[in-house]
Coordinates of C-alpha atoms in Angstrom, one line a residue:
M1 CA 3.4 1.7 17.7
I2 CA 4.3 5.4 17.9
K3 CA 3.3 7.8 15.0
F4 CA 5.4 10.7 13.9
S5 CA 4.3 13.6 12.1
V6 CA 7.0 15.1 9.8
I7 CA 6.3 18.7 8.8
T8 CA 8.3 20.3 5.9
I9 CA 7.9 23.9 4.8
T10 CA 8.5 24.7 1.6
Y11 CA 8.8 27.7 -1.0
N12 CA 10.7 27.4 -4.1
A13 CA 12.7 24.9 -2.7
E14 CA 13.3 22.7 -6.0
A15 CA 17.2 22.9 -5.5
V16 CA 17.1 21.3 -2.1
V17 CA 13.9 19.6 -1.2
Q18 CA 14.6 16.3 -2.7
R19 CA 17.2 15.5 -0.1
T20 CA 14.7 16.2 2.4
L21 CA 11.9 14.1 0.9
Q22 CA 14.3 11.1 0.1
S23 CA 15.5 10.9 3.6
V24 CA 11.8 10.6 4.9
L25 CA 10.8 8.1 2.4
Q26 CA 13.9 5.6 3.5
Q27 CA 13.0 5.8 7.3
T28 CA 12.5 2.2 8.3
H29 CA 9.7 3.1 10.9
E30 CA 6.7 2.5 9.3
D31 CA 4.0 4.9 11.2
V32 CA 5.2 8.2 9.4
E33 CA 2.9 11.0 8.4
H34 CA 4.7 13.6 6.4
L35 CA 3.0 16.8 5.8
I36 CA 4.6 19.3 3.2
I37 CA 3.0 22.8 3.7
D38 CA 4.1 24.8 0.8
G39 CA 3.6 28.5 0.0
A40 CA 2.4 28.2 -3.6
S41 CA 6.0 27.5 -4.8
M42 CA 6.4 28.5 -8.6
D43 CA 9.4 26.7 -9.4
G44 CA 9.2 22.5 -9.7
T45 CA 8.6 22.1 -5.7
L46 CA 5.4 20.6 -6.1
E47 CA 6.2 18.3 -9.1
L48 CA 9.0 17.0 -6.9
A49 CA 6.6 16.6 -4.1
Q50 CA 3.9 14.7 -6.0
Q51 CA 6.4 12.4 -7.5
Y52 CA 7.6 11.6 -4.0
K53 CA 4.0 11.3 -2.8
E54 CA 3.3 8.6 -5.9
T55 CA 6.6 6.7 -4.8
S56 CA 5.7 6.8 -1.0
D57 CA 2.1 5.5 -1.8
A58 CA 3.3 2.6 -4.0
S59 CA 5.9 1.6 -1.5
A60 CA 5.4 -0.9 1.4
S61 CA 6.7 1.9 4.0
G62 CA 3.4 2.6 5.5
H63 CA 4.1 6.1 5.3
K64 CA 1.4 8.8 4.6
V65 CA 2.2 12.0 2.5
I66 CA -0.2 15.0 2.8
I67 CA 0.5 18.0 0.4
R68 CA -1.0 21.6 0.9
S69 CA 0.1 24.3 -1.5
E70 CA -1.2 27.8 -1.0
P71 CA -0.2 31.2 -0.4
D72 CA 1.0 31.8 3.5
D73 CA 2.2 34.8 5.7
G74 CA 5.6 33.5 6.3
I75 CA 7.3 30.3 7.6
Y76 CA 5.7 30.2 11.1
H77 CA 2.2 30.6 9.9
A78 CA 2.9 27.5 7.3
M79 CA 4.2 25.9 10.5
N80 CA 1.1 26.3 12.4
K81 CA -0.9 25.3 9.2
G82 CA 1.1 21.9 9.7
L83 CA 0.7 21.6 13.3
T84 CA -3.0 22.0 13.2
Q85 CA -3.3 19.2 10.7
A86 CA -0.7 16.7 12.3
S87 CA -2.2 13.7 13.8
G88 CA 1.0 11.8 15.0
D89 CA 2.3 11.2 18.8
Y90 CA 5.2 13.7 18.1
I91 CA 5.6 16.2 15.9
L92 CA 8.9 17.3 14.4
Y93 CA 9.9 19.7 11.9
M94 CA 12.1 19.2 8.7
N95 CA 12.8 22.1 6.5
A96 CA 13.7 21.7 3.0
G97 CA 17.3 20.7 2.7
D98 CA 17.5 19.2 6.2
S99 CA 17.6 15.3 6.5
F100 CA 17.9 12.8 9.1
P101 CA 21.4 11.3 9.7
K102 CA 20.4 7.5 8.9
D103 CA 17.6 5.4 7.4
T104 CA 16.7 4.1 10.8
T105 CA 16.8 7.3 13.0
L106 CA 13.0 7.4 13.7
E107 CA 13.0 3.6 14.3
E108 CA 16.0 4.0 16.8
I109 CA 14.3 7.1 18.7
A110 CA 11.0 4.9 19.2
H111 CA 13.2 1.9 20.2
R112 CA 15.6 3.9 22.6
C113 CA 12.6 5.3 24.6
R114 CA 10.3 2.4 24.6
L115 CA 7.9 4.3 23.5
N116 CA 5.7 1.3 22.2
E117 CA 5.2 0.2 25.9
L118 CA 3.8 3.7 27.3
P119 CA 0.1 4.7 26.9
S120 CA -0.4 8.2 25.0
D121 CA -0.9 10.1 28.2
E122 CA 2.5 9.0 29.7
L123 CA 4.7 9.8 26.9
P124 CA 7.6 12.5 27.2
A125 CA 6.4 15.9 26.3
V126 CA 9.7 16.3 24.8
L127 CA 12.2 13.9 22.7
Y128 CA 15.5 15.6 21.9
G129 CA 19.1 14.9 20.6
N130 CA 21.9 16.1 18.8
T131 CA 22.3 18.0 15.6
D132 CA 25.0 18.0 12.9
I133 CA 25.6 20.6 10.3
V134 CA 25.9 19.7 6.7
D135 CA 26.6 22.1 3.8
G136 CA 24.2 22.8 0.5
E137 CA 24.8 19.5 -0.7
G138 CA 24.1 17.7 2.0
N139 CA 27.8 16.9 3.1
Y140 CA 28.9 16.6 6.8
L141 CA 30.5 19.8 8.2
H142 CA 30.5 19.5 11.8
P143 CA 28.5 18.8 15.0
R144 CA 26.3 21.9 16.1
R145 CA 28.3 24.1 18.4
L146 CA 25.5 24.1 20.8
Q147 CA 25.1 20.8 22.5
P148 CA 22.2 19.4 24.4
P149 CA 22.3 18.9 28.0
A150 CA 21.9 15.8 29.6
R151 CA 18.9 17.3 31.5
L152 CA 16.9 19.7 29.8
S153 CA 14.3 22.0 31.0
W154 CA 12.7 25.5 30.1
R155 CA 15.3 27.4 31.9
S156 CA 18.1 25.8 29.7
F157 CA 17.6 28.0 26.8
R158 CA 18.9 31.0 29.0
H159 CA 22.2 29.8 27.8
G160 CA 20.8 29.9 24.2
M161 CA 19.2 27.4 21.9
L162 CA 20.8 24.3 23.0
V163 CA 18.7 22.1 21.0
C164 CA 18.1 22.8 17.5
H165 CA 14.7 23.0 16.4
Q166 CA 14.7 20.2 14.1
A167 CA 16.2 17.9 17.0
F168 CA 13.1 18.9 19.0
Y169 CA 10.3 16.5 19.0
A170 CA 7.0 17.6 20.8
R171 CA 4.3 15.8 21.8
T172 CA 1.4 16.8 19.3
D173 CA -1.3 17.1 21.7
I174 CA 0.7 19.5 23.9
A175 CA 2.2 21.4 20.7
K176 CA -1.2 21.9 19.2
N177 CA -2.4 24.1 22.1
L178 CA 1.0 26.3 21.7
Q179 CA 1.1 27.7 18.2
Y180 CA 3.8 29.6 17.0
D181 CA 3.4 33.4 17.7
T182 CA 3.4 34.7 14.4
R183 CA 4.4 38.3 15.7
Y184 CA 7.9 37.1 15.6
R185 CA 9.6 37.1 12.2
Y186 CA 13.1 34.9 12.9
S187 CA 12.7 33.7 16.4
A188 CA 9.3 31.8 17.1
D189 CA 10.8 28.7 17.2
V190 CA 12.7 29.6 20.2
D191 CA 9.7 30.9 21.8
W192 CA 7.8 28.1 21.0
C193 CA 10.1 25.5 22.2
I194 CA 10.4 27.4 25.7
R195 CA 6.5 27.5 25.9
V196 CA 6.4 23.7 25.2
M197 CA 8.8 23.1 27.8
K198 CA 7.3 25.3 30.3
E199 CA 4.0 23.5 29.6
A200 CA 5.8 20.1 30.3
D201 CA 7.0 21.5 33.5
R202 CA 3.4 22.2 34.5
L203 CA 2.3 18.8 33.7
A204 CA 5.2 17.1 35.4
L205 CA 6.0 15.4 31.9
P206 CA 9.9 14.4 31.2
L207 CA 11.9 16.0 28.5
V208 CA 14.0 12.8 27.4
N209 CA 17.5 13.2 25.8
I210 CA 17.7 10.6 23.0
G211 CA 21.6 10.3 23.3
M212 CA 22.3 10.5 19.4
V213 CA 22.1 12.6 16.3
V214 CA 18.7 12.9 15.2
A215 CA 19.0 15.5 12.5
N216 CA 21.3 16.9 9.6
Y217 CA 20.7 20.8 9.5
T218 CA 21.7 22.9 6.6
E219 CA 22.8 26.2 8.1
E220 CA 21.5 28.5 5.3
G221 CA 18.1 29.2 6.4
T222 CA 15.9 32.6 7.1
T223 CA 17.6 33.0 10.4
T224 CA 21.1 32.9 9.0
R225 CA 20.5 35.3 6.2
H226 CA 18.8 37.7 8.6
H227 CA 21.2 37.4 11.5
R228 CA 21.4 40.6 12.7
E229 CA 17.5 41.2 13.0
S230 CA 17.3 37.3 14.4
L231 CA 19.5 38.3 17.5
K232 CA 17.5 41.4 18.3
E233 CA 14.3 39.4 18.2
R234 CA 15.7 36.5 20.1
Y235 CA 17.0 38.8 22.8
R236 CA 13.2 40.1 23.3
V237 CA 12.0 36.6 23.4
M238 CA 14.5 35.6 26.0
A239 CA 13.7 38.7 27.9
H240 CA 10.1 37.9 28.0
H241 CA 10.5 34.3 29.5
Y242 CA 13.6 35.0 31.5
G243 CA 13.7 38.8 32.6
H244 CA 15.5 41.7 31.0
I245 CA 18.3 41.6 33.7
S246 CA 19.1 37.8 33.2
T247 CA 18.8 38.2 29.8
F248 CA 21.5 41.1 29.5
F249 CA 24.2 39.4 31.6
M250 CA 23.7 36.3 29.8
H251 CA 24.4 38.1 26.5
C252 CA 27.3 39.8 28.2
W253 CA 28.7 36.2 28.7
F254 CA 27.7 35.1 25.2
A255 CA 29.7 38.1 23.8
V256 CA 32.7 37.1 25.8
R257 CA 32.2 33.5 24.8
S258 CA 32.3 34.2 21.2
L259 CA 36.0 35.6 21.3
F260 CA 37.3 32.0 22.6

């Protein structure tokens, strides 16, 4: 059976984390490891996480919950902590407030890809799917504007981040060698996804579209609050991977597209 490592980064997330914890707890897929990487929260986040762990440990779900709380140097530093500790076949990030669309999401992903029948060294490098946007209460708003292509490659992100970070499941053995570049404050996730896909291309491993919604994303994160800085940094990431000329003309197209 495929093992999924779900990583949740928290800091003073008492108001929203319960939805995420409950969503993971209710997953019917048995082999789930949930790493909660906390930045030394000062509200009730850790109490909620500990209650969740006790409930999960007492259930018959087969899930393993690990809580680590200490000061960090930002969200991508915390993500690297989770990545280093993960032991599943696939790693996925679900931030506080985000959730799975259904209790059977992970079970359906494993079934659709027939992962149980493949040896670990032949598993797809990336599993990816669609994302729905929810409000601060977890209520559905609309599908994410950028939709994942039927066929994804590292070159696809020239057109923008077509796959939401929460809907991008990377093979852990590949991801562990490609940690987040903490020099980026807002767009290290874009850079990381591109580098994972480049490595998949080098290894001739497929990127598989699951063909379903795999994440509910709450659109009020750090990138949203620092939109202008994020756009500038994302431009630098794309110029690094795709070249300055290509990136310039693609951003001209983005500006035109935003008018319609």
